[in-house]
Amino acid sequence: MPDFTKGAAWMDGQIIPVADAKISVLDWGLTHSDITYDVVPVWNGSFFRLPDYLARFRQSLAALQLTIPQTPEEITTILHRMVARSGLRQSYVSMVASRGVPMVAGSRDPRDCANHFYAWCVPYVHIAKPELAERGVHLWISKSSRRIPEDSVNPRAKNYHWGDFTTGLLEAKQAGFDNTALLDHDGNVTEGPGFNIFALKGNTIVTSDHGVLHGITRRTMIELCEARGLAVETRPLPLAELMEADEVFMSSSGGGAIPVTRVDDRVFSNDSPGPVARSLRADYFALLERGDLSQPITY
Ligand code: PLP
């Protein structure tokens, strides 16, 4: 009996245990990070905002000129069947399209590669463990790594170019911090590994509009902020403005709104999560529980 306890994958038409899912060492997804992906959460046995994640995935494919045979409807079916087979009711579900292996051996022409799609799911990933979100994340602004410029690698096409984040993360861990956020070359706060960043001052919330992935959770946060009567500004966020904020939080499909209580040596709201970040976190999970934007899976 295949063991799906650690998750499942869909590859070449088969659903297999995630540990058995492999790609070739010649795949440009691996050798050139020439790959795009998207990650949709499953909560209480339902996909959250799946059509929105699929739409972003299609945009990423177009941006990178990747072509796969699966239609959005087929991908929907694949994801439903795969998660059902895994039995996971809370899951991190990844859909991936890679440039693939050159069909002409040794070719350096991306058009010679056989693009391909695969998917996998594992138990739900909290990018900050719930206890950490409860305490508040300590965020380190990387000193040696800037976010890769958007005219070099398009951050809106979700990608595996994580060298800048990994450098920042190693710096953060060495400095005793939980996570990192990167600046752009103009000193504006962009994003971190797997999350967008928001700053609240008075009644106004600011999050960057450029140099970042347009997170689906970012979108949910904007909607939840507006529903709470907050003014939302999507524009560059200078570091000095972040440091002057009343509250800071991160947003991710892996945990919703995640309060930040420290950025470098600055301590926010008496070193505990601020009331707005707390409320937005609760709003997000209430929305997941209500299922307004969810698609149930038939297990
Ligand atoms: N920014 C980056 C670089 C990411 O990788 C992610 C998600 O993994 C996000 C932001 C947040 O996006 P979403 O809310 O769609 O999960």
PDB file of C-alpha atoms and ligand atoms in Angstrom:
ATOM      1  CA  MET A   1       0.000   0.000   0.000  1.00  0.00           C
ATOM      2  CA  PRO A   2       1.470   3.415  -0.923  1.00  0.00           C
ATOM      3  CA  ASP A   3       2.135   5.623   2.118  1.00  0.00           C
ATOM      4  CA  PHE A   4       0.465   9.028   1.743  1.00  0.00           C
ATOM      5  CA  THR A   5       0.970  10.145   5.335  1.00  0.00           C
ATOM      6  CA  LYS A   6       3.669  12.661   4.313  1.00  0.00           C
ATOM      7  CA  GLY A   7       1.718  13.836   1.266  1.00  0.00           C
ATOM      8  CA  ALA A   8       1.010  13.000  -2.353  1.00  0.00           C
ATOM      9  CA  ALA A   9       2.210  14.109  -5.773  1.00  0.00           C
ATOM     10  CA  TRP A  10       0.752  14.070  -9.269  1.00  0.00           C
ATOM     11  CA  MET A  11       3.334  13.285 -11.961  1.00  0.00           C
ATOM     12  CA  ASP A  12       2.780  12.076 -15.516  1.00  0.00           C
ATOM     13  CA  GLY A  13      -0.836  11.190 -14.805  1.00  0.00           C
ATOM     14  CA  GLN A  14      -0.105   9.176 -11.639  1.00  0.00           C
ATOM     15  CA  ILE A  15      -0.778   9.996  -7.999  1.00  0.00           C
ATOM     16  CA  ILE A  16       2.161   8.778  -5.929  1.00  0.00           C
ATOM     17  CA  PRO A  17       3.555   9.297  -2.396  1.00  0.00           C
ATOM     18  CA  VAL A  18       5.324  12.660  -2.283  1.00  0.00           C
ATOM     19  CA  ALA A  19       8.640  11.001  -1.342  1.00  0.00           C
ATOM     20  CA  ASP A  20       8.598   9.126  -4.677  1.00  0.00           C
ATOM     21  CA  ALA A  21       8.114  12.258  -6.827  1.00  0.00           C
ATOM     22  CA  LYS A  22      11.363  13.025  -8.697  1.00  0.00           C
ATOM     23  CA  ILE A  23      12.524  15.221 -11.598  1.00  0.00           C
ATOM     24  CA  SER A  24      15.539  14.750 -13.861  1.00  0.00           C
ATOM     25  CA  VAL A  25      18.935  16.232 -12.942  1.00  0.00           C
ATOM     26  CA  LEU A  26      18.885  17.659 -16.492  1.00  0.00           C
ATOM     27  CA  ASP A  27      15.652  19.599 -15.911  1.00  0.00           C
ATOM     28  CA  TRP A  28      16.130  23.358 -16.378  1.00  0.00           C
ATOM     29  CA  GLY A  29      13.792  23.862 -13.451  1.00  0.00           C
ATOM     30  CA  LEU A  30      16.677  22.541 -11.358  1.00  0.00           C
ATOM     31  CA  THR A  31      19.754  23.648 -13.314  1.00  0.00           C
ATOM     32  CA  HIS A  32      18.508  27.182 -14.192  1.00  0.00           C
ATOM     33  CA  SER A  33      15.681  27.811 -11.669  1.00  0.00           C
ATOM     34  CA  ASP A  34      13.617  28.003 -14.854  1.00  0.00           C
ATOM     35  CA  ILE A  35      10.365  27.083 -13.201  1.00  0.00           C
ATOM     36  CA  THR A  36       7.229  28.639 -11.798  1.00  0.00           C
ATOM     37  CA  TYR A  37       4.833  27.462  -9.157  1.00  0.00           C
ATOM     38  CA  ASP A  38       1.917  28.393  -6.998  1.00  0.00           C
ATOM     39  CA  VAL A  39       0.771  27.305  -3.575  1.00  0.00           C
ATOM     40  CA  VAL A  40      -2.845  27.119  -2.486  1.00  0.00           C
ATOM     41  CA  PRO A  41      -3.941  26.239   1.046  1.00  0.00           C
ATOM     42  CA  VAL A  42      -6.440  23.546   1.964  1.00  0.00           C
ATOM     43  CA  TRP A  43      -8.226  24.188   5.244  1.00  0.00           C
ATOM     44  CA  ASN A  44     -10.779  21.835   6.815  1.00  0.00           C
ATOM     45  CA  GLY A  45     -10.923  19.769   3.647  1.00  0.00           C
ATOM     46  CA  SER A  46     -11.563  22.716   1.273  1.00  0.00           C
ATOM     47  CA  PHE A  47      -9.381  24.696  -1.136  1.00  0.00           C
ATOM     48  CA  PHE A  48      -9.278  28.423  -0.314  1.00  0.00           C
ATOM     49  CA  ARG A  49      -9.598  30.853  -3.270  1.00  0.00           C
ATOM     50  CA  LEU A  50      -8.464  28.171  -5.739  1.00  0.00           C
ATOM     51  CA  PRO A  51      -9.609  30.111  -8.863  1.00  0.00           C
ATOM     52  CA  ASP A  52      -7.464  33.084  -7.760  1.00  0.00           C
ATOM     53  CA  TYR A  53      -4.366  30.944  -7.250  1.00  0.00           C
ATOM     54  CA  LEU A  54      -4.965  29.250 -10.620  1.00  0.00           C
ATOM     55  CA  ALA A  55      -5.326  32.627 -12.346  1.00  0.00           C
ATOM     56  CA  ARG A  56      -1.998  33.779 -10.883  1.00  0.00           C
ATOM     57  CA  PHE A  57      -0.363  30.508 -11.957  1.00  0.00           C
ATOM     58  CA  ARG A  58      -1.607  31.069 -15.541  1.00  0.00           C
ATOM     59  CA  GLN A  59      -0.156  34.610 -15.466  1.00  0.00           C
ATOM     60  CA  SER A  60       3.192  33.257 -14.253  1.00  0.00           C
ATOM     61  CA  LEU A  61       3.220  30.681 -17.084  1.00  0.00           C
ATOM     62  CA  ALA A  62       2.552  33.432 -19.628  1.00  0.00           C
ATOM     63  CA  ALA A  63       5.226  35.701 -18.118  1.00  0.00           C
ATOM     64  CA  LEU A  64       7.853  32.950 -18.441  1.00  0.00           C
ATOM     65  CA  GLN A  65       6.589  31.661 -21.803  1.00  0.00           C
ATOM     66  CA  LEU A  66       6.004  28.203 -20.407  1.00  0.00           C
ATOM     67  CA  THR A  67       3.414  25.997 -22.091  1.00  0.00           C
ATOM     68  CA  ILE A  68       1.761  23.026 -20.443  1.00  0.00           C
ATOM     69  CA  PRO A  69      -1.039  20.894 -21.851  1.00  0.00           C
ATOM     70  CA  GLN A  70      -3.247  21.010 -18.735  1.00  0.00           C
ATOM     71  CA  THR A  71      -6.127  23.498 -18.745  1.00  0.00           C
ATOM     72  CA  PRO A  72      -7.125  25.285 -15.493  1.00  0.00           C
ATOM     73  CA  GLU A  73     -10.098  22.885 -15.296  1.00  0.00           C
ATOM     74  CA  GLU A  74      -7.774  19.879 -15.612  1.00  0.00           C
ATOM     75  CA  ILE A  75      -5.428  21.312 -12.994  1.00  0.00           C
ATOM     76  CA  THR A  76      -8.413  21.799 -10.675  1.00  0.00           C
ATOM     77  CA  THR A  77      -9.373  18.144 -11.115  1.00  0.00           C
ATOM     78  CA  ILE A  78      -5.790  16.973 -10.599  1.00  0.00           C
ATOM     79  CA  LEU A  79      -5.423  18.992  -7.383  1.00  0.00           C
ATOM     80  CA  HIS A  80      -8.748  17.784  -5.995  1.00  0.00           C
ATOM     81  CA  ARG A  81      -7.963  14.140  -6.747  1.00  0.00           C
ATOM     82  CA  MET A  82      -4.426  14.396  -5.388  1.00  0.00           C
ATOM     83  CA  VAL A  83      -5.422  15.982  -2.059  1.00  0.00           C
ATOM     84  CA  ALA A  84      -8.358  13.556  -1.711  1.00  0.00           C
ATOM     85  CA  ARG A  85      -5.947  10.657  -2.208  1.00  0.00           C
ATOM     86  CA  SER A  86      -3.536  12.057   0.395  1.00  0.00           C
ATOM     87  CA  GLY A  87      -6.362  12.273   2.915  1.00  0.00           C
ATOM     88  CA  LEU A  88      -4.937  15.616   4.124  1.00  0.00           C
ATOM     89  CA  ARG A  89      -7.589  18.011   5.427  1.00  0.00           C
ATOM     90  CA  GLN A  90      -5.135  20.854   6.141  1.00  0.00           C
ATOM     91  CA  SER A  91      -2.596  21.039   3.369  1.00  0.00           C
ATOM     92  CA  TYR A  92       0.016  23.072   1.493  1.00  0.00           C
ATOM     93  CA  VAL A  93      -0.652  22.312  -2.161  1.00  0.00           C
ATOM     94  CA  SER A  94       1.938  23.197  -4.774  1.00  0.00           C
ATOM     95  CA  MET A  95       1.417  23.258  -8.557  1.00  0.00           C
ATOM     96  CA  VAL A  96       4.575  23.538 -10.627  1.00  0.00           C
ATOM     97  CA  ALA A  97       5.511  24.102 -14.274  1.00  0.00           C
ATOM     98  CA  SER A  98       9.126  23.552 -15.246  1.00  0.00           C
ATOM     99  CA  ARG A  99      11.013  24.332 -18.447  1.00  0.00           C
ATOM    100  CA  GLY A 100      12.007  20.675 -18.497  1.00  0.00           C
ATOM    101  CA  VAL A 101      14.776  18.755 -20.248  1.00  0.00           C
ATOM    102  CA  PRO A 102      16.054  19.823 -23.713  1.00  0.00           C
ATOM    103  CA  MET A 103      14.656  17.508 -26.370  1.00  0.00           C
ATOM    104  CA  VAL A 104      17.847  18.120 -28.382  1.00  0.00           C
ATOM    105  CA  ALA A 105      20.736  16.921 -26.199  1.00  0.00           C
ATOM    106  CA  GLY A 106      22.980  19.795 -25.117  1.00  0.00           C
ATOM    107  CA  SER A 107      20.709  22.498 -26.563  1.00  0.00           C
ATOM    108  CA  ARG A 108      20.967  25.926 -24.932  1.00  0.00           C
ATOM    109  CA  ASP A 109      17.703  27.119 -26.492  1.00  0.00           C
ATOM    110  CA  PRO A 110      14.811  27.303 -24.015  1.00  0.00           C
ATOM    111  CA  ARG A 111      12.377  26.607 -26.846  1.00  0.00           C
ATOM    112  CA  ASP A 112      13.882  23.116 -27.179  1.00  0.00           C
ATOM    113  CA  CYS A 113      12.763  22.084 -23.707  1.00  0.00           C
ATOM    114  CA  ALA A 114       9.763  19.893 -22.966  1.00  0.00           C
ATOM    115  CA  ASN A 115       7.800  21.988 -20.448  1.00  0.00           C
ATOM    116  CA  HIS A 116       5.926  19.925 -17.910  1.00  0.00           C
ATOM    117  CA  PHE A 117       3.490  20.200 -15.041  1.00  0.00           C
ATOM    118  CA  TYR A 118       3.431  18.398 -11.740  1.00  0.00           C
ATOM    119  CA  ALA A 119       1.858  18.965  -8.341  1.00  0.00           C
ATOM    120  CA  TRP A 120       2.374  17.890  -4.773  1.00  0.00           C
ATOM    121  CA  CYS A 121       0.784  18.339  -1.377  1.00  0.00           C
ATOM    122  CA  VAL A 122       2.063  18.017   2.180  1.00  0.00           C
ATOM    123  CA  PRO A 123       0.543  18.794   5.599  1.00  0.00           C
ATOM    124  CA  TYR A 124      -0.286  22.523   6.020  1.00  0.00           C
ATOM    125  CA  VAL A 125       2.830  24.674   6.530  1.00  0.00           C
ATOM    126  CA  HIS A 126       2.735  27.623   8.946  1.00  0.00           C
ATOM    127  CA  ILE A 127       5.611  29.869   7.861  1.00  0.00           C
ATOM    128  CA  ALA A 128       5.694  30.999  11.509  1.00  0.00           C
ATOM    129  CA  LYS A 129       4.516  28.387  13.986  1.00  0.00           C
ATOM    130  CA  PRO A 130       1.271  29.420  15.756  1.00  0.00           C
ATOM    131  CA  GLU A 131       3.176  29.902  19.065  1.00  0.00           C
ATOM    132  CA  LEU A 132       5.571  32.246  17.261  1.00  0.00           C
ATOM    133  CA  ALA A 133       2.705  34.166  15.645  1.00  0.00           C
ATOM    134  CA  GLU A 134       1.215  34.473  19.147  1.00  0.00           C
ATOM    135  CA  ARG A 135       4.464  35.962  20.496  1.00  0.00           C
ATOM    136  CA  GLY A 136       5.160  38.031  17.353  1.00  0.00           C
ATOM    137  CA  VAL A 137       7.872  37.471  14.760  1.00  0.00           C
ATOM    138  CA  HIS A 138      11.279  39.149  15.057  1.00  0.00           C
ATOM    139  CA  LEU A 139      12.201  40.304  11.580  1.00  0.00           C
ATOM    140  CA  TRP A 140      15.714  41.091  10.404  1.00  0.00           C
ATOM    141  CA  ILE A 141      16.259  43.553   7.572  1.00  0.00           C
ATOM    142  CA  SER A 142      19.022  41.967   5.540  1.00  0.00           C
ATOM    143  CA  LYS A 143      22.166  44.076   5.449  1.00  0.00           C
ATOM    144  CA  SER A 144      23.963  42.229   2.666  1.00  0.00           C
ATOM    145  CA  SER A 145      21.156  41.075   0.379  1.00  0.00           C
ATOM    146  CA  ARG A 146      18.745  43.279  -1.593  1.00  0.00           C
ATOM    147  CA  ARG A 147      15.630  41.880  -3.282  1.00  0.00           C
ATOM    148  CA  ILE A 148      16.577  40.862  -6.793  1.00  0.00           C
ATOM    149  CA  PRO A 149      15.525  43.767  -9.085  1.00  0.00           C
ATOM    150  CA  GLU A 150      12.171  43.239 -10.745  1.00  0.00           C
ATOM    151  CA  ASP A 151      13.622  43.951 -14.183  1.00  0.00           C
ATOM    152  CA  SER A 152      16.009  41.017 -13.637  1.00  0.00           C
ATOM    153  CA  VAL A 153      13.618  38.428 -12.223  1.00  0.00           C
ATOM    154  CA  ASN A 154       9.896  39.223 -12.252  1.00  0.00           C
ATOM    155  CA  PRO A 155       8.734  38.726  -8.643  1.00  0.00           C
ATOM    156  CA  ARG A 156       5.095  38.578  -9.761  1.00  0.00           C
ATOM    157  CA  ALA A 157       5.769  35.249 -11.478  1.00  0.00           C
ATOM    158  CA  LYS A 158       6.240  33.053  -8.397  1.00  0.00           C
ATOM    159  CA  ASN A 159       9.690  31.545  -8.667  1.00  0.00           C
ATOM    160  CA  TYR A 160      12.515  29.548  -7.108  1.00  0.00           C
ATOM    161  CA  HIS A 161      15.151  32.323  -7.308  1.00  0.00           C
ATOM    162  CA  TRP A 162      15.603  32.334  -3.550  1.00  0.00           C
ATOM    163  CA  GLY A 163      19.338  33.181  -3.330  1.00  0.00           C
ATOM    164  CA  ASP A 164      18.600  36.684  -2.003  1.00  0.00           C
ATOM    165  CA  PHE A 165      16.171  35.344   0.629  1.00  0.00           C
ATOM    166  CA  THR A 166      18.491  32.536   1.704  1.00  0.00           C
ATOM    167  CA  THR A 167      21.325  35.014   2.307  1.00  0.00           C
ATOM    168  CA  GLY A 168      18.942  37.162   4.355  1.00  0.00           C
ATOM    169  CA  LEU A 169      17.667  34.165   6.308  1.00  0.00           C
ATOM    170  CA  LEU A 170      21.165  32.993   7.213  1.00  0.00           C
ATOM    171  CA  GLU A 171      22.004  36.531   8.391  1.00  0.00           C
ATOM    172  CA  ALA A 172      18.763  36.674  10.415  1.00  0.00           C
ATOM    173  CA  LYS A 173      19.361  33.325  12.105  1.00  0.00           C
ATOM    174  CA  GLN A 174      22.956  34.262  12.945  1.00  0.00           C
ATOM    175  CA  ALA A 175      21.689  37.508  14.509  1.00  0.00           C
ATOM    176  CA  GLY A 176      19.097  35.575  16.581  1.00  0.00           C
ATOM    177  CA  PHE A 177      16.050  36.692  14.553  1.00  0.00           C
ATOM    178  CA  ASP A 178      13.211  34.536  13.234  1.00  0.00           C
ATOM    179  CA  ASN A 179      12.953  35.718   9.658  1.00  0.00           C
ATOM    180  CA  THR A 180      14.151  38.282   7.164  1.00  0.00           C
ATOM    181  CA  ALA A 181      12.752  41.054   4.968  1.00  0.00           C
ATOM    182  CA  LEU A 182      14.619  42.500   2.009  1.00  0.00           C
ATOM    183  CA  LEU A 183      14.910  46.086   0.795  1.00  0.00           C
ATOM    184  CA  ASP A 184      15.025  47.116  -2.853  1.00  0.00           C
ATOM    185  CA  HIS A 185      17.872  49.230  -4.210  1.00  0.00           C
ATOM    186  CA  ASP A 186      16.005  52.435  -3.246  1.00  0.00           C
ATOM    187  CA  GLY A 187      15.716  51.414   0.404  1.00  0.00           C
ATOM    188  CA  ASN A 188      12.048  50.399   0.279  1.00  0.00           C
ATOM    189  CA  VAL A 189      10.781  47.327   2.108  1.00  0.00           C
ATOM    190  CA  THR A 190       9.781  44.614  -0.364  1.00  0.00           C
ATOM    191  CA  GLU A 191       8.965  41.139   0.974  1.00  0.00           C
ATOM    192  CA  GLY A 192      10.424  38.125   2.703  1.00  0.00           C
ATOM    193  CA  PRO A 193      10.742  34.406   1.949  1.00  0.00           C
ATOM    194  CA  GLY A 194       7.109  33.423   1.479  1.00  0.00           C
ATOM    195  CA  PHE A 195       5.341  36.570   2.700  1.00  0.00           C
ATOM    196  CA  ASN A 196       4.309  40.153   1.983  1.00  0.00           C
ATOM    197  CA  ILE A 197       4.735  42.928   4.553  1.00  0.00           C
ATOM    198  CA  PHE A 198       2.234  45.487   5.864  1.00  0.00           C
ATOM    199  CA  ALA A 199       2.741  48.579   8.049  1.00  0.00           C
ATOM    200  CA  LEU A 200      -0.102  50.255   9.951  1.00  0.00           C
ATOM    201  CA  LYS A 201       0.046  53.910  11.016  1.00  0.00           C
ATOM    202  CA  GLY A 202      -3.097  55.393  12.499  1.00  0.00           C
ATOM    203  CA  ASN A 203      -5.943  54.283  10.246  1.00  0.00           C
ATOM    204  CA  THR A 204      -3.790  53.576   7.203  1.00  0.00           C
ATOM    205  CA  ILE A 205      -2.224  50.336   6.044  1.00  0.00           C
ATOM    206  CA  VAL A 206       0.653  50.377   3.537  1.00  0.00           C
ATOM    207  CA  THR A 207       2.047  47.454   1.554  1.00  0.00           C
ATOM    208  CA  SER A 208       4.450  47.536  -1.364  1.00  0.00           C
ATOM    209  CA  ASP A 209       3.051  47.449  -4.885  1.00  0.00           C
ATOM    210  CA  HIS A 210       6.321  46.752  -6.682  1.00  0.00           C
ATOM    211  CA  GLY A 211       9.247  44.372  -6.418  1.00  0.00           C
ATOM    212  CA  VAL A 212       6.963  41.826  -4.756  1.00  0.00           C
ATOM    213  CA  LEU A 213       4.727  38.887  -5.472  1.00  0.00           C
ATOM    214  CA  HIS A 214       1.133  40.014  -5.377  1.00  0.00           C
ATOM    215  CA  GLY A 215       0.174  37.543  -2.689  1.00  0.00           C
ATOM    216  CA  ILE A 216      -3.314  36.109  -2.658  1.00  0.00           C
ATOM    217  CA  THR A 217      -3.237  36.539   1.130  1.00  0.00           C
ATOM    218  CA  ARG A 218      -2.101  40.141   0.536  1.00  0.00           C
ATOM    219  CA  ARG A 219      -5.295  40.548  -1.496  1.00  0.00           C
ATOM    220  CA  THR A 220      -7.355  38.926   1.276  1.00  0.00           C
ATOM    221  CA  MET A 221      -5.715  41.262   3.809  1.00  0.00           C
ATOM    222  CA  ILE A 222      -6.528  44.311   1.689  1.00  0.00           C
ATOM    223  CA  GLU A 223     -10.173  43.174   1.560  1.00  0.00           C
ATOM    224  CA  LEU A 224     -10.255  42.474   5.309  1.00  0.00           C
ATOM    225  CA  CYS A 225      -8.634  45.851   6.083  1.00  0.00           C
ATOM    226  CA  GLU A 226     -11.179  47.649   3.912  1.00  0.00           C
ATOM    227  CA  ALA A 227     -13.995  45.744   5.632  1.00  0.00           C
ATOM    228  CA  ARG A 228     -12.617  47.066   8.939  1.00  0.00           C
ATOM    229  CA  GLY A 229     -12.684  50.640   7.605  1.00  0.00           C
ATOM    230  CA  LEU A 230      -8.902  51.003   7.273  1.00  0.00           C
ATOM    231  CA  ALA A 231      -7.446  52.981   4.367  1.00  0.00           C
ATOM    232  CA  VAL A 232      -5.153  50.808   2.228  1.00  0.00           C
ATOM    233  CA  GLU A 233      -2.255  52.239   0.237  1.00  0.00           C
ATOM    234  CA  THR A 234      -0.300  50.010  -2.154  1.00  0.00           C
ATOM    235  CA  ARG A 235       2.911  51.900  -2.881  1.00  0.00           C
ATOM    236  CA  PRO A 236       6.618  51.799  -2.062  1.00  0.00           C
ATOM    237  CA  LEU A 237       7.184  51.473   1.693  1.00  0.00           C
ATOM    238  CA  PRO A 238      10.417  53.214   2.807  1.00  0.00           C
ATOM    239  CA  LEU A 239      12.244  51.472   5.645  1.00  0.00           C
ATOM    240  CA  ALA A 240      12.031  54.630   7.797  1.00  0.00           C
ATOM    241  CA  GLU A 241       8.234  54.558   7.461  1.00  0.00           C
ATOM    242  CA  LEU A 242       8.079  50.888   8.477  1.00  0.00           C
ATOM    243  CA  MET A 243      10.164  51.704  11.550  1.00  0.00           C
ATOM    244  CA  GLU A 244       7.696  54.482  12.482  1.00  0.00           C
ATOM    245  CA  ALA A 245       4.644  52.219  12.132  1.00  0.00           C
ATOM    246  CA  ASP A 246       2.259  51.419  14.980  1.00  0.00           C
ATOM    247  CA  GLU A 247       2.074  47.781  13.865  1.00  0.00           C
ATOM    248  CA  VAL A 248       3.757  45.536  11.332  1.00  0.00           C
ATOM    249  CA  PHE A 249       2.582  42.172  10.059  1.00  0.00           C
ATOM    250  CA  MET A 250       3.350  39.621   7.371  1.00  0.00           C
ATOM    251  CA  SER A 251       0.843  37.858   5.101  1.00  0.00           C
ATOM    252  CA  SER A 252       1.155  34.396   3.626  1.00  0.00           C
ATOM    253  CA  SER A 253      -0.908  31.438   2.472  1.00  0.00           C
ATOM    254  CA  GLY A 254       1.031  29.639   5.196  1.00  0.00           C
ATOM    255  CA  GLY A 255      -0.607  31.341   8.174  1.00  0.00           C
ATOM    256  CA  GLY A 256      -2.654  34.372   7.085  1.00  0.00           C
ATOM    257  CA  ALA A 257      -1.734  37.541   8.978  1.00  0.00           C
ATOM    258  CA  ILE A 258       1.330  37.022  11.151  1.00  0.00           C
ATOM    259  CA  PRO A 259       2.136  39.779  13.668  1.00  0.00           C
ATOM    260  CA  VAL A 260       5.683  41.184  13.783  1.00  0.00           C
ATOM    261  CA  THR A 261       6.814  42.618  17.133  1.00  0.00           C
ATOM    262  CA  ARG A 262      10.431  43.488  16.336  1.00  0.00           C
ATOM    263  CA  VAL A 263      12.259  44.749  13.261  1.00  0.00           C
ATOM    264  CA  ASP A 264      15.990  44.933  13.945  1.00  0.00           C
ATOM    265  CA  ASP A 265      16.306  46.896  17.206  1.00  0.00           C
ATOM    266  CA  ARG A 266      12.837  48.496  16.976  1.00  0.00           C
ATOM    267  CA  VAL A 267      10.172  46.992  19.262  1.00  0.00           C
ATOM    268  CA  PHE A 268       6.502  47.423  18.292  1.00  0.00           C
ATOM    269  CA  SER A 269       3.432  47.669  20.544  1.00  0.00           C
ATOM    270  CA  ASN A 270       5.189  46.782  23.809  1.00  0.00           C
ATOM    271  CA  ASP A 271       6.704  43.676  22.277  1.00  0.00           C
ATOM    272  CA  SER A 272       3.394  41.905  21.760  1.00  0.00           C
ATOM    273  CA  PRO A 273       1.170  41.587  18.671  1.00  0.00           C
ATOM    274  CA  GLY A 274      -0.810  44.755  18.018  1.00  0.00           C
ATOM    275  CA  PRO A 275      -4.634  44.764  18.115  1.00  0.00           C
ATOM    276  CA  VAL A 276      -5.124  45.270  14.361  1.00  0.00           C
ATOM    277  CA  ALA A 277      -2.734  42.471  13.354  1.00  0.00           C
ATOM    278  CA  ARG A 278      -4.409  40.188  15.890  1.00  0.00           C
ATOM    279  CA  SER A 279      -7.870  41.024  14.539  1.00  0.00           C
ATOM    280  CA  LEU A 280      -6.805  40.467  10.934  1.00  0.00           C
ATOM    281  CA  ARG A 281      -5.311  37.116  11.869  1.00  0.00           C
ATOM    282  CA  ALA A 282      -8.600  36.127  13.502  1.00  0.00           C
ATOM    283  CA  ASP A 283     -10.591  37.481  10.502  1.00  0.00           C
ATOM    284  CA  TYR A 284      -8.494  35.392   8.107  1.00  0.00           C
ATOM    285  CA  PHE A 285      -9.010  32.125   9.953  1.00  0.00           C
ATOM    286  CA  ALA A 286     -12.712  32.930  10.467  1.00  0.00           C
ATOM    287  CA  LEU A 287     -13.021  33.362   6.691  1.00  0.00           C
ATOM    288  CA  LEU A 288     -11.291  30.009   6.142  1.00  0.00           C
ATOM    289  CA  GLU A 289     -13.621  28.379   8.677  1.00  0.00           C
ATOM    290  CA  ARG A 290     -16.745  29.952   7.132  1.00  0.00           C
ATOM    291  CA  GLY A 291     -15.733  28.717   3.704  1.00  0.00           C
ATOM    292  CA  ASP A 292     -17.199  31.677   1.735  1.00  0.00           C
ATOM    293  CA  LEU A 293     -14.359  31.474  -0.796  1.00  0.00           C
ATOM    294  CA  SER A 294     -13.698  27.752  -0.445  1.00  0.00           C
ATOM    295  CA  GLN A 295     -14.200  24.680  -2.637  1.00  0.00           C
ATOM    296  CA  PRO A 296     -14.828  21.465  -0.683  1.00  0.00           C
ATOM    297  CA  ILE A 297     -12.845  18.366  -1.627  1.00  0.00           C
ATOM    298  CA  THR A 298     -14.612  15.029  -1.965  1.00  0.00           C
ATOM    299  CA  TYR A 299     -12.433  12.555  -0.059  1.00  0.00           C
TER     300      TYR A 299
HETATM  301  N1  PLP B   1       6.178  36.764  -1.484  1.00  0.00           N
HETATM  302  C1  PLP B   1       6.854  35.664  -1.814  1.00  0.00           C
HETATM  303  C2  PLP B   1       8.233  35.785  -2.338  1.00  0.00           C
HETATM  304  C3  PLP B   1       6.256  34.392  -1.678  1.00  0.00           C
HETATM  305  O1  PLP B   1       6.943  33.288  -2.021  1.00  0.00           O
HETATM  306  C4  PLP B   1       4.953  34.313  -1.150  1.00  0.00           C
HETATM  307  C5  PLP B   1       4.289  33.005  -0.974  1.00  0.00           C
HETATM  308  O2  PLP B   1       4.900  31.978  -0.941  1.00  0.00           O
HETATM  309  C6  PLP B   1       4.285  35.492  -0.788  1.00  0.00           C
HETATM  310  C7  PLP B   1       4.919  36.708  -0.992  1.00  0.00           C
HETATM  311  C8  PLP B   1       2.876  35.443  -0.238  1.00  0.00           C
HETATM  312  O3  PLP B   1       1.965  35.082  -1.239  1.00  0.00           O
HETATM  313  P1  PLP B   1       0.602  34.334  -0.923  1.00  0.00           P
HETATM  314  O4  PLP B   1      -0.175  35.218  -0.012  1.00  0.00           O
HETATM  315  O5  PLP B   1      -0.046  34.159  -2.254  1.00  0.00           O
HETATM  316  O6  PLP B   1       0.969  33.049  -0.251  1.00  0.00           O
END
